[in-house]
Amino acid sequence: MDSTQLVDRIRTKLEEGASKEAIFSKLLEYDYDVETIQEIVKQAEGEPSQETAEEPQKNSESPSKKEGQPEDEDNGFNFLEIVSILGAVLVGAGVISLVAANWQETSDTLRLTFIFIGMLGAYSAGGYTRFRKDMVYTGDALLLLGNIVFGAGIFLIGQIYNLQIEWPSGFMLWTLGSLVVGMATRVYPILYMTLILLFCSTVGGMMLVADETDGYLMFMNILPVALTVAVGGSVWWLQSELPPEDKQTF
């Protein structure tokens, strides 16, 4: 007879009016020790056993911690996230510098190949490591690197084909692409970067409008402001949709 069946049987005997002394005597005849008998009788009477009473206490010591996470998870998260982002920015700057240094000696086809391979490679690797391998920091950094290469590609393509556009327009296109990626992946560093790009585009548009009153330039000035409100609202909405333990802050 297993312990569960024994507890149920003793509970039934107690309900029928059997005394504890009689139950103790009967269990002693079956070579049960005193501590085991006391534990079984407590369970039969509905009192929690010693192991059961200790279990909630152990679980309540760190209710907000997940298994395998360090005690200083919040500090570790901020530090690792910032280091990953700085690494992505430095790598992106290095790639752009390498391409710019050899720009004149490179054909247009090779230039476009470098841009698209760098952008798609970083995006693909970032999405795979973040969403398939659960390597959040590495994935965020690679996605951010892809976003940087995307923006650099906009200006480099404009230079290749001698497109006559103002630099705030390039930042606006970069902002739109960054917003799409940020909303699709819900990677907050990319959304924060989108706000910075919007600021650059807005300031640039204001500088141009201060000199000219062309309708196109007026539109280029108003649109970044509207996009800034849209992106800020999107970041707030995404944050509010997450449970508190999953919200990222830095």
Short mmCIF file of C-alpha atoms in Angstrom, two decimals:
data_model
loop_
_atom_site.label_atom_id
_atom_site.label_comp_id
_atom_site.label_asym_id
_atom_site.label_seq_id
_atom_site.Cartn_x
_atom_site.Cartn_y
_atom_site.Cartn_z
CA MET A 1 0.00 0.00 0.00
CA ASP A 2 1.48 3.36 -1.02
CA SER A 3 1.51 6.44 1.21
CA THR A 4 -1.48 8.10 -0.51
CA GLN A 5 -3.70 5.10 -0.01
CA LEU A 6 -2.52 4.77 3.59
CA VAL A 7 -3.33 8.45 4.31
CA ASP A 8 -6.79 8.04 2.79
CA ARG A 9 -7.44 4.91 4.83
CA ILE A 10 -6.34 6.57 8.08
CA ARG A 11 -8.49 9.60 7.30
CA THR A 12 -11.47 7.30 6.86
CA LYS A 13 -10.73 5.57 10.20
CA LEU A 14 -10.51 8.94 11.97
CA GLU A 15 -13.83 9.99 10.50
CA GLU A 16 -15.33 6.73 11.72
CA GLY A 17 -14.21 7.61 15.26
CA ALA A 18 -11.05 5.53 15.62
CA SER A 19 -8.56 6.93 18.14
CA LYS A 20 -5.05 8.02 17.27
CA GLU A 21 -3.62 5.57 19.81
CA ALA A 22 -5.27 2.66 18.05
CA ILE A 23 -3.96 3.81 14.70
CA PHE A 24 -0.44 4.28 16.14
CA SER A 25 -0.49 0.80 17.61
CA LYS A 26 -1.68 -0.74 14.35
CA LEU A 27 1.00 1.02 12.29
CA LEU A 28 3.73 0.05 14.74
CA GLU A 29 2.77 -3.58 14.15
CA TYR A 30 3.63 -3.02 10.46
CA ASP A 31 7.12 -1.76 11.40
CA TYR A 32 6.46 1.94 10.72
CA ASP A 33 8.68 4.22 12.80
CA VAL A 34 7.20 6.91 15.05
CA GLU A 35 8.18 9.90 12.88
CA THR A 36 6.62 8.36 9.76
CA ILE A 37 3.42 7.57 11.67
CA GLN A 38 3.19 11.14 12.99
CA GLU A 39 3.68 12.50 9.46
CA ILE A 40 1.01 10.21 8.01
CA VAL A 41 -1.50 11.08 10.75
CA LYS A 42 -0.88 14.82 10.21
CA GLN A 43 -1.60 14.45 6.51
CA ALA A 44 -4.73 12.44 7.27
CA GLU A 45 -5.94 15.19 9.61
CA GLY A 46 -5.37 17.79 6.89
CA GLU A 47 -2.27 19.44 8.40
CA PRO A 48 0.58 20.20 5.99
CA SER A 49 3.63 18.03 6.28
CA GLN A 50 7.03 19.50 7.06
CA GLU A 51 8.20 19.23 3.45
CA THR A 52 4.98 20.77 2.14
CA ALA A 53 5.21 23.65 4.62
CA GLU A 54 8.82 24.39 3.64
CA GLU A 55 8.17 24.36 -0.10
CA PRO A 56 6.16 27.63 -0.29
CA GLN A 57 8.77 29.32 1.87
CA LYS A 58 11.51 28.32 -0.59
CA ASN A 59 9.46 29.49 -3.53
CA SER A 60 8.68 32.81 -1.85
CA GLU A 61 12.33 33.67 -1.26
CA SER A 62 12.70 34.97 -4.81
CA PRO A 63 9.30 35.04 -6.52
CA SER A 64 10.46 37.40 -9.24
CA LYS A 65 13.52 35.38 -10.20
CA LYS A 66 13.51 32.82 -12.95
CA GLU A 67 15.59 29.69 -12.84
CA GLY A 68 19.12 30.25 -14.05
CA GLN A 69 18.99 34.04 -13.81
CA PRO A 70 21.58 35.88 -11.72
CA GLU A 71 20.61 37.92 -8.68
CA ASP A 72 21.65 41.15 -10.33
CA GLU A 73 19.58 40.44 -13.45
CA ASP A 74 18.45 44.03 -13.90
CA ASN A 75 21.97 45.44 -13.73
CA GLY A 76 23.28 42.66 -15.95
CA PHE A 77 20.55 43.28 -18.51
CA ASN A 78 21.32 46.98 -18.79
CA PHE A 79 25.06 46.45 -19.00
CA LEU A 80 24.91 43.67 -21.61
CA GLU A 81 22.35 45.53 -23.69
CA ILE A 82 24.41 48.70 -23.78
CA VAL A 83 27.63 46.82 -24.58
CA SER A 84 25.88 44.95 -27.41
CA ILE A 85 24.50 48.17 -28.86
CA LEU A 86 27.87 49.93 -28.69
CA GLY A 87 29.47 46.92 -30.37
CA ALA A 88 26.91 47.04 -33.19
CA VAL A 89 27.49 50.77 -33.68
CA LEU A 90 31.27 50.34 -33.79
CA VAL A 91 31.07 47.43 -36.23
CA GLY A 92 28.69 49.41 -38.42
CA ALA A 93 31.02 52.40 -38.39
CA GLY A 94 33.93 50.13 -39.28
CA VAL A 95 32.07 48.60 -42.23
CA ILE A 96 31.05 52.03 -43.52
CA SER A 97 34.62 53.32 -43.19
CA LEU A 98 35.98 50.28 -45.05
CA VAL A 99 33.56 50.76 -47.93
CA ALA A 100 34.15 54.54 -48.06
CA ALA A 101 37.94 54.08 -48.14
CA ASN A 102 37.70 51.89 -51.24
CA TRP A 103 34.72 53.65 -52.81
CA GLN A 104 36.43 55.08 -55.87
CA GLU A 105 38.11 51.79 -56.81
CA THR A 106 34.89 49.75 -56.53
CA SER A 107 32.40 49.24 -59.35
CA ASP A 108 28.74 50.21 -58.92
CA THR A 109 27.64 46.56 -59.02
CA LEU A 110 30.10 45.60 -56.31
CA ARG A 111 29.03 48.56 -54.21
CA LEU A 112 25.37 47.55 -54.34
CA THR A 113 26.33 43.95 -53.60
CA PHE A 114 28.21 45.00 -50.47
CA ILE A 115 25.27 47.08 -49.26
CA PHE A 116 22.58 44.45 -49.79
CA ILE A 117 24.63 41.50 -48.52
CA GLY A 118 25.63 43.45 -45.38
CA MET A 119 22.08 44.58 -44.67
CA LEU A 120 20.30 41.28 -45.37
CA GLY A 121 23.05 39.26 -43.66
CA ALA A 122 22.84 41.30 -40.46
CA TYR A 123 19.03 41.25 -40.43
CA SER A 124 18.89 37.50 -41.08
CA ALA A 125 21.53 36.65 -38.48
CA GLY A 126 19.87 38.96 -35.94
CA GLY A 127 16.43 37.47 -36.46
CA TYR A 128 17.76 33.92 -36.27
CA THR A 129 19.82 34.40 -33.11
CA ARG A 130 17.13 36.40 -31.31
CA PHE A 131 13.98 34.48 -32.18
CA ARG A 132 15.30 30.98 -32.86
CA LYS A 133 18.25 30.72 -30.46
CA ASP A 134 16.96 33.02 -27.69
CA MET A 135 20.21 35.04 -27.77
CA VAL A 136 18.49 38.35 -27.12
CA TYR A 137 21.48 40.66 -26.75
CA THR A 138 23.34 39.26 -29.76
CA GLY A 139 20.18 39.31 -31.86
CA ASP A 140 19.36 42.90 -30.93
CA ALA A 141 22.90 44.00 -31.76
CA LEU A 142 22.82 42.30 -35.18
CA LEU A 143 19.41 43.75 -36.01
CA LEU A 144 20.68 47.17 -35.01
CA LEU A 145 23.74 46.63 -37.21
CA GLY A 146 21.47 45.76 -40.13
CA ASN A 147 19.55 48.98 -39.49
CA ILE A 148 22.77 50.99 -39.58
CA VAL A 149 23.85 49.37 -42.85
CA PHE A 150 20.38 50.07 -44.27
CA GLY A 151 20.71 53.77 -43.50
CA ALA A 152 24.25 53.96 -44.85
CA GLY A 153 23.04 52.21 -48.00
CA ILE A 154 20.44 54.92 -48.60
CA PHE A 155 23.09 57.66 -48.71
CA LEU A 156 25.61 55.53 -50.64
CA ILE A 157 23.04 54.65 -53.32
CA GLY A 158 22.16 58.33 -53.58
CA GLN A 159 25.84 59.06 -54.16
CA ILE A 160 26.20 56.28 -56.76
CA TYR A 161 23.35 57.57 -58.93
CA ASN A 162 23.83 61.28 -58.09
CA LEU A 163 20.31 61.67 -56.72
CA GLN A 164 19.50 65.29 -56.03
CA ILE A 165 17.85 65.00 -52.63
CA GLU A 166 18.43 66.85 -49.40
CA TRP A 167 20.03 64.96 -46.53
CA PRO A 168 16.92 65.22 -44.29
CA SER A 169 15.07 63.20 -46.94
CA GLY A 170 17.63 60.43 -46.56
CA PHE A 171 17.09 60.41 -42.81
CA MET A 172 13.34 60.28 -43.35
CA LEU A 173 13.65 57.20 -45.59
CA TRP A 174 15.95 55.65 -42.98
CA THR A 175 13.35 56.45 -40.33
CA LEU A 176 10.55 54.75 -42.27
CA GLY A 177 12.59 51.58 -42.80
CA SER A 178 13.71 51.58 -39.17
CA LEU A 179 10.11 51.99 -38.01
CA VAL A 180 8.98 48.98 -40.07
CA VAL A 181 11.76 46.79 -38.69
CA GLY A 182 11.18 47.98 -35.12
CA MET A 183 7.45 47.33 -35.24
CA ALA A 184 7.93 43.92 -36.88
CA THR A 185 10.58 42.69 -34.43
CA ARG A 186 9.59 44.71 -31.31
CA VAL A 187 13.26 45.38 -30.64
CA TYR A 188 13.30 48.52 -28.54
CA PRO A 189 16.84 49.70 -29.39
CA ILE A 190 15.73 49.98 -33.02
CA LEU A 191 12.64 51.96 -32.04
CA TYR A 192 14.76 54.27 -29.89
CA MET A 193 17.13 54.67 -32.82
CA THR A 194 14.12 55.57 -34.96
CA LEU A 195 13.33 58.44 -32.60
CA ILE A 196 16.90 59.73 -32.94
CA LEU A 197 16.66 59.55 -36.74
CA LEU A 198 13.38 61.42 -36.63
CA PHE A 199 15.00 64.13 -34.53
CA CYS A 200 17.83 64.48 -37.08
CA SER A 201 15.34 64.64 -39.95
CA THR A 202 13.18 67.19 -38.16
CA VAL A 203 16.09 69.46 -37.27
CA GLY A 204 17.42 69.21 -40.82
CA GLY A 205 14.03 70.09 -42.26
CA MET A 206 13.76 73.11 -39.98
CA MET A 207 17.18 74.31 -41.09
CA LEU A 208 16.17 74.09 -44.73
CA VAL A 209 12.80 75.74 -44.20
CA ALA A 210 14.53 78.61 -42.42
CA ASP A 211 16.24 79.45 -45.71
CA GLU A 212 13.48 78.63 -48.21
CA THR A 213 9.70 78.50 -48.22
CA ASP A 214 9.25 75.83 -50.89
CA GLY A 215 6.11 73.70 -50.38
CA TYR A 216 8.09 70.47 -50.67
CA LEU A 217 10.44 71.57 -47.93
CA MET A 218 7.50 72.54 -45.74
CA PHE A 219 6.10 69.04 -46.20
CA MET A 220 9.50 67.55 -45.38
CA ASN A 221 9.46 69.53 -42.14
CA ILE A 222 5.94 68.56 -41.03
CA LEU A 223 6.13 64.84 -41.87
CA PRO A 224 9.01 64.02 -39.43
CA VAL A 225 7.06 65.66 -36.60
CA ALA A 226 4.06 63.46 -37.35
CA LEU A 227 6.28 60.41 -37.58
CA THR A 228 7.91 61.29 -34.26
CA VAL A 229 4.51 61.25 -32.58
CA ALA A 230 3.63 57.97 -34.31
CA VAL A 231 6.86 56.24 -33.30
CA GLY A 232 6.67 57.52 -29.73
CA GLY A 233 3.12 56.26 -29.46
CA SER A 234 4.14 52.90 -30.93
CA VAL A 235 6.94 52.47 -28.39
CA TRP A 236 4.58 53.34 -25.53
CA TRP A 237 1.92 50.96 -26.84
CA LEU A 238 4.36 48.06 -27.24
CA GLN A 239 5.69 48.62 -23.74
CA SER A 240 2.20 48.72 -22.25
CA GLU A 241 1.24 45.43 -23.93
CA LEU A 242 4.02 43.47 -22.24
CA PRO A 243 3.79 42.00 -18.73
CA PRO A 244 5.95 43.82 -16.15
CA GLU A 245 8.57 41.06 -15.91
CA ASP A 246 9.20 41.15 -19.68
CA LYS A 247 9.46 44.91 -20.12
CA GLN A 248 12.86 46.07 -21.26
CA THR A 249 14.23 49.33 -19.91
CA PHE A 250 17.55 50.98 -20.50
#
